[in-house]
mmCIF file of C-alpha atoms in Angstrom:
data_model
loop_
_atom_site.group_PDB
_atom_site.id
_atom_site.type_symbol
_atom_site.label_atom_id
_atom_site.label_comp_id
_atom_site.label_asym_id
_atom_site.label_seq_id
_atom_site.Cartn_x
_atom_site.Cartn_y
_atom_site.Cartn_z
ATOM 1 C CA MET A 1 -3.387 0.161 11.290
ATOM 2 C CA GLU A 2 -3.984 -1.459 14.642
ATOM 3 C CA GLU A 3 -3.589 -5.193 15.107
ATOM 4 C CA GLN A 4 -6.524 -5.652 17.511
ATOM 5 C CA SER A 5 -9.988 -6.079 16.076
ATOM 6 C CA GLY A 6 -12.137 -3.103 17.036
ATOM 7 C CA ALA A 7 -9.064 -0.837 17.025
ATOM 8 C CA GLY A 8 -8.039 1.447 14.197
ATOM 9 C CA LEU A 9 -10.022 1.444 10.969
ATOM 10 C CA ASP A 10 -12.694 -1.200 10.574
ATOM 11 C CA ILE A 11 -12.470 -3.435 7.474
ATOM 12 C CA GLU A 12 -15.855 -2.087 6.362
ATOM 13 C CA ASP A 13 -14.515 1.477 6.718
ATOM 14 C CA ILE A 14 -11.718 0.523 4.347
ATOM 15 C CA SER A 15 -14.235 -1.007 1.966
ATOM 16 C CA SER A 16 -16.239 2.243 1.982
ATOM 17 C CA ILE A 17 -13.070 4.247 1.296
ATOM 18 C CA LEU A 18 -12.059 1.992 -1.601
ATOM 19 C CA GLN A 19 -15.485 2.266 -3.194
ATOM 20 C CA GLY A 20 -15.600 6.060 -2.868
ATOM 21 C CA HIS A 21 -18.463 6.283 -0.372
ATOM 22 C CA VAL A 22 -16.665 8.286 2.350
ATOM 23 C CA PRO A 23 -17.063 12.080 2.184
ATOM 24 C CA ASP A 24 -14.012 14.326 2.050
ATOM 25 C CA ARG A 25 -12.567 15.166 5.496
ATOM 26 C CA TYR A 26 -14.674 12.550 7.272
ATOM 27 C CA LYS A 27 -13.323 11.803 10.765
ATOM 28 C CA PHE A 28 -13.303 8.083 11.534
ATOM 29 C CA ASN A 29 -14.347 6.688 14.895
ATOM 30 C CA PRO A 30 -12.809 3.301 15.797
ATOM 31 C CA MET A 31 -15.800 2.592 18.057
ATOM 32 C CA ALA A 32 -18.404 3.110 15.322
ATOM 33 C CA PRO A 33 -17.815 2.023 11.723
ATOM 34 C CA PHE A 34 -18.693 4.489 8.968
ATOM 35 C CA GLN A 35 -22.383 4.407 8.020
ATOM 36 C CA PRO A 36 -22.788 5.511 4.408
ATOM 37 C CA ASP A 37 -25.668 7.786 3.523
ATOM 38 C CA GLU A 38 -28.360 5.451 2.110
ATOM 39 C CA GLN A 39 -28.928 7.669 -0.916
ATOM 40 C CA LYS A 40 -25.207 7.982 -1.745
ATOM 41 C CA ALA A 41 -24.424 4.316 -1.077
ATOM 42 C CA SER A 42 -27.132 3.166 -3.472
ATOM 43 C CA ARG A 43 -25.572 4.994 -6.430
ATOM 44 C CA PRO A 44 -22.200 3.950 -7.793
ATOM 45 C CA ALA A 45 -19.373 6.322 -6.870
ATOM 46 C CA SER A 46 -17.725 8.251 -9.673
ATOM 47 C CA LEU A 47 -14.335 7.103 -10.912
ATOM 48 C CA GLN A 48 -12.658 10.101 -9.296
ATOM 49 C CA GLU A 49 -14.120 9.150 -5.889
ATOM 50 C CA LYS A 50 -12.735 5.603 -5.979
ATOM 51 C CA ILE A 51 -9.286 4.374 -4.978
ATOM 52 C CA HIS A 52 -7.122 3.341 -7.937
ATOM 53 C CA CYS A 53 -4.079 1.821 -6.231
ATOM 54 C CA VAL A 54 -3.521 0.662 -2.640
ATOM 55 C CA VAL A 55 -0.060 1.104 -1.137
ATOM 56 C CA TYR A 56 0.954 -0.631 2.084
ATOM 57 C CA VAL A 57 3.947 0.853 3.926
ATOM 58 C CA ILE A 58 5.941 -1.749 5.839
ATOM 59 C CA ASP A 59 9.089 -1.176 7.907
ATOM 60 C CA ALA A 60 11.825 -3.580 6.704
ATOM 61 C CA THR A 61 13.186 -3.794 10.249
ATOM 62 C CA LYS A 62 9.838 -4.957 11.662
ATOM 63 C CA ILE A 63 8.410 -7.360 9.063
ATOM 64 C CA SER A 64 9.822 -10.420 10.858
ATOM 65 C CA ILE A 65 8.111 -9.449 14.102
ATOM 66 C CA MET A 66 4.741 -8.539 12.589
ATOM 67 C CA PRO A 67 2.036 -9.866 14.932
ATOM 68 C CA ASP A 68 -0.209 -12.594 13.505
ATOM 69 C CA LYS A 69 -3.332 -10.512 14.224
ATOM 70 C CA LEU A 70 -1.994 -7.635 12.124
ATOM 71 C CA GLN A 71 -1.055 -10.035 9.340
ATOM 72 C CA GLU A 72 -4.605 -11.465 9.419
ATOM 73 C CA LYS A 73 -6.097 -7.955 9.286
ATOM 74 C CA LEU A 74 -3.899 -7.063 6.310
ATOM 75 C CA ALA A 75 -4.898 -10.328 4.581
ATOM 76 C CA SER A 76 -8.557 -9.431 5.087
ATOM 77 C CA ILE A 77 -7.966 -5.993 3.574
ATOM 78 C CA ARG A 78 -6.025 -7.554 0.692
ATOM 79 C CA ARG A 79 -8.915 -9.919 -0.080
ATOM 80 C CA LYS A 80 -11.338 -6.984 -0.148
ATOM 81 C CA VAL A 81 -9.027 -4.945 -2.391
ATOM 82 C CA ASN A 82 -8.569 -7.960 -4.712
ATOM 83 C CA SER A 83 -12.335 -8.387 -4.987
ATOM 84 C CA LEU A 84 -12.572 -4.798 -6.233
ATOM 85 C CA GLY A 85 -9.807 -5.301 -8.820
ATOM 86 C CA ILE A 86 -7.523 -2.654 -7.328
ATOM 87 C CA THR A 87 -3.758 -3.076 -7.665
ATOM 88 C CA GLN A 88 -1.741 -3.338 -4.461
ATOM 89 C CA ILE A 89 1.903 -2.571 -3.869
ATOM 90 C CA VAL A 90 4.126 -2.438 -0.805
ATOM 91 C CA LEU A 91 6.679 0.215 0.061
ATOM 92 C CA MET A 92 9.285 -1.547 2.177
ATOM 93 C CA THR A 93 10.863 1.334 4.098
ATOM 94 C CA LYS A 94 14.028 1.748 6.171
ATOM 95 C CA VAL A 95 16.087 -0.628 4.029
ATOM 96 C CA ASP A 96 19.225 1.184 5.191
ATOM 97 C CA GLU A 97 18.408 0.417 8.828
ATOM 98 C CA ALA A 98 17.677 -3.219 7.994
ATOM 99 C CA CYS A 99 20.961 -3.892 6.189
ATOM 100 C CA PRO A 100 24.398 -2.456 7.096
ATOM 101 C CA LEU A 101 25.635 -3.011 3.513
ATOM 102 C CA VAL A 102 22.815 -0.830 2.176
ATOM 103 C CA GLU A 103 23.331 1.741 4.936
ATOM 104 C CA GLU A 104 26.941 2.058 3.807
ATOM 105 C CA ASN A 105 26.072 2.295 0.102
ATOM 106 C CA LEU A 106 22.461 2.622 -1.042
ATOM 107 C CA GLN A 107 23.477 1.529 -4.549
ATOM 108 C CA SER A 108 24.095 -1.968 -3.155
ATOM 109 C CA LEU A 109 20.362 -2.324 -2.450
ATOM 110 C CA TYR A 110 19.640 -4.617 -5.387
ATOM 111 C CA VAL A 111 22.643 -6.887 -4.753
ATOM 112 C CA SER A 112 21.970 -7.329 -1.040
ATOM 113 C CA SER A 113 20.878 -10.903 -0.330
ATOM 114 C CA TYR A 114 19.440 -9.714 2.993
ATOM 115 C CA ILE A 115 17.179 -7.137 1.310
ATOM 116 C CA LYS A 116 16.209 -9.726 -1.286
ATOM 117 C CA SER A 117 15.152 -12.087 1.520
ATOM 118 C CA LYS A 118 13.180 -9.265 3.175
ATOM 119 C CA VAL A 119 11.383 -8.513 -0.103
ATOM 120 C CA GLN A 120 10.483 -12.203 -0.398
ATOM 121 C CA GLU A 121 9.317 -12.288 3.229
ATOM 122 C CA VAL A 122 7.087 -9.233 2.701
ATOM 123 C CA SER A 123 5.732 -10.828 -0.471
ATOM 124 C CA SER A 124 4.832 -14.098 1.233
ATOM 125 C CA ARG A 125 3.472 -12.528 4.432
ATOM 126 C CA LEU A 126 1.272 -10.005 2.616
ATOM 127 C CA GLY A 127 0.416 -12.108 -0.419
ATOM 128 C CA VAL A 128 1.628 -9.650 -3.042
ATOM 129 C CA PRO A 129 4.006 -10.489 -5.895
ATOM 130 C CA VAL A 130 7.712 -9.826 -5.324
ATOM 131 C CA SER A 131 7.578 -7.354 -8.223
ATOM 132 C CA CYS A 132 5.077 -5.287 -6.212
ATOM 133 C CA VAL A 133 7.386 -4.874 -3.191
ATOM 134 C CA LEU A 134 9.400 -1.686 -3.630
ATOM 135 C CA PRO A 135 12.332 -1.106 -1.262
ATOM 136 C CA VAL A 136 12.955 2.529 -0.298
ATOM 137 C CA LYS A 137 15.065 4.498 2.141
ATOM 138 C CA ASN A 138 13.382 7.064 4.364
ATOM 139 C CA TYR A 139 14.732 10.548 4.760
ATOM 140 C CA SER A 140 15.231 10.787 8.512
ATOM 141 C CA GLN A 141 18.353 12.682 9.561
ATOM 142 C CA GLU A 142 19.634 14.009 6.237
ATOM 143 C CA LEU A 143 19.978 17.747 5.813
ATOM 144 C CA GLU A 144 20.597 17.556 2.075
ATOM 145 C CA LEU A 145 18.856 15.646 -0.696
ATOM 146 C CA GLU A 146 20.460 12.335 -1.668
ATOM 147 C CA LEU A 147 20.271 11.361 -5.318
ATOM 148 C CA ASN A 148 20.210 7.591 -4.686
ATOM 149 C CA CYS A 149 17.421 7.931 -2.125
ATOM 150 C CA ASP A 150 15.449 10.177 -4.477
ATOM 151 C CA VAL A 151 15.815 7.675 -7.318
ATOM 152 C CA LEU A 152 14.286 4.912 -5.162
ATOM 153 C CA LEU A 153 11.435 7.123 -3.969
ATOM 154 C CA LEU A 154 10.652 8.518 -7.408
ATOM 155 C CA THR A 155 10.816 5.043 -8.958
ATOM 156 C CA ALA A 156 8.290 3.861 -6.360
ATOM 157 C CA LEU A 157 6.049 6.844 -7.099
ATOM 158 C CA GLN A 158 6.330 6.195 -10.830
ATOM 159 C CA GLN A 159 5.315 2.566 -10.262
ATOM 160 C CA MET A 160 2.277 3.678 -8.223
ATOM 161 C CA LEU A 161 1.223 5.993 -11.045
ATOM 162 C CA ARG A 162 1.657 3.197 -13.598
ATOM 163 C CA PHE A 163 -0.562 0.903 -11.543
ATOM 164 C CA ALA A 164 -3.203 3.619 -11.179
ATOM 165 C CA ASP A 165 -3.033 4.165 -14.944
ATOM 166 C CA ASP A 166 -3.444 0.406 -15.482
ATOM 167 C CA TYR A 167 -6.581 0.573 -13.313
ATOM 168 C CA PHE A 168 -8.037 3.158 -15.702
ATOM 169 C CA ASP A 169 -7.097 0.986 -18.693
ATOM 170 C CA ASP A 170 -8.871 -1.963 -17.061
ATOM 171 C CA ILE A 171 -11.970 0.159 -16.396
ATOM 172 C CA ARG A 172 -12.014 1.335 -20.014
ATOM 173 C CA SER A 173 -11.756 -2.224 -21.330
ATOM 174 C CA VAL A 174 -14.566 -3.401 -19.011
ATOM 175 C CA GLU A 175 -16.755 -0.527 -20.181
ATOM 176 C CA GLY A 176 -15.857 -1.322 -23.791
ATOM 177 C CA ASN A 177 -14.181 2.027 -24.420
ATOM 178 C CA PRO A 178 -10.798 1.661 -26.097
ATOM 179 C CA LYS A 179 -8.169 4.322 -25.403
#
């Protein structure tokens, strides 16, 4: 995601992706927004073509220095996603690099006041509930798997799947089809 307008994906490109109007393997051009095929755009996309959960990935070490333009672009995307009723969550990465206490012992993640303040900062800057900000540690230099890191990553993945499942439940209730 680029902070400048006209750079990176256009907001309308993101809207087309969310609604399932972009063909598989389409190559985006930052100079020309995606133009949906008139015939395809006029019909509603199938449920399998639509996005069911949006995940933002934010570096915990950089959230405080996020440029205003990027924050505005993310807010614009968030408004569009909200209008479509799609759940949004944030993976806050590199928590070990952000906090020496957590770097020393990943199990101290949930007692770290610094990480708690970062989660709250991400929540307020991006406009998502604190419960939707999931702190994780990246694998970067490890040669072996780390159980505590895996638990965080798998918990985040499980939460994403729950939110996607909730999206289907919401669709069923709107369509009047109980489980």
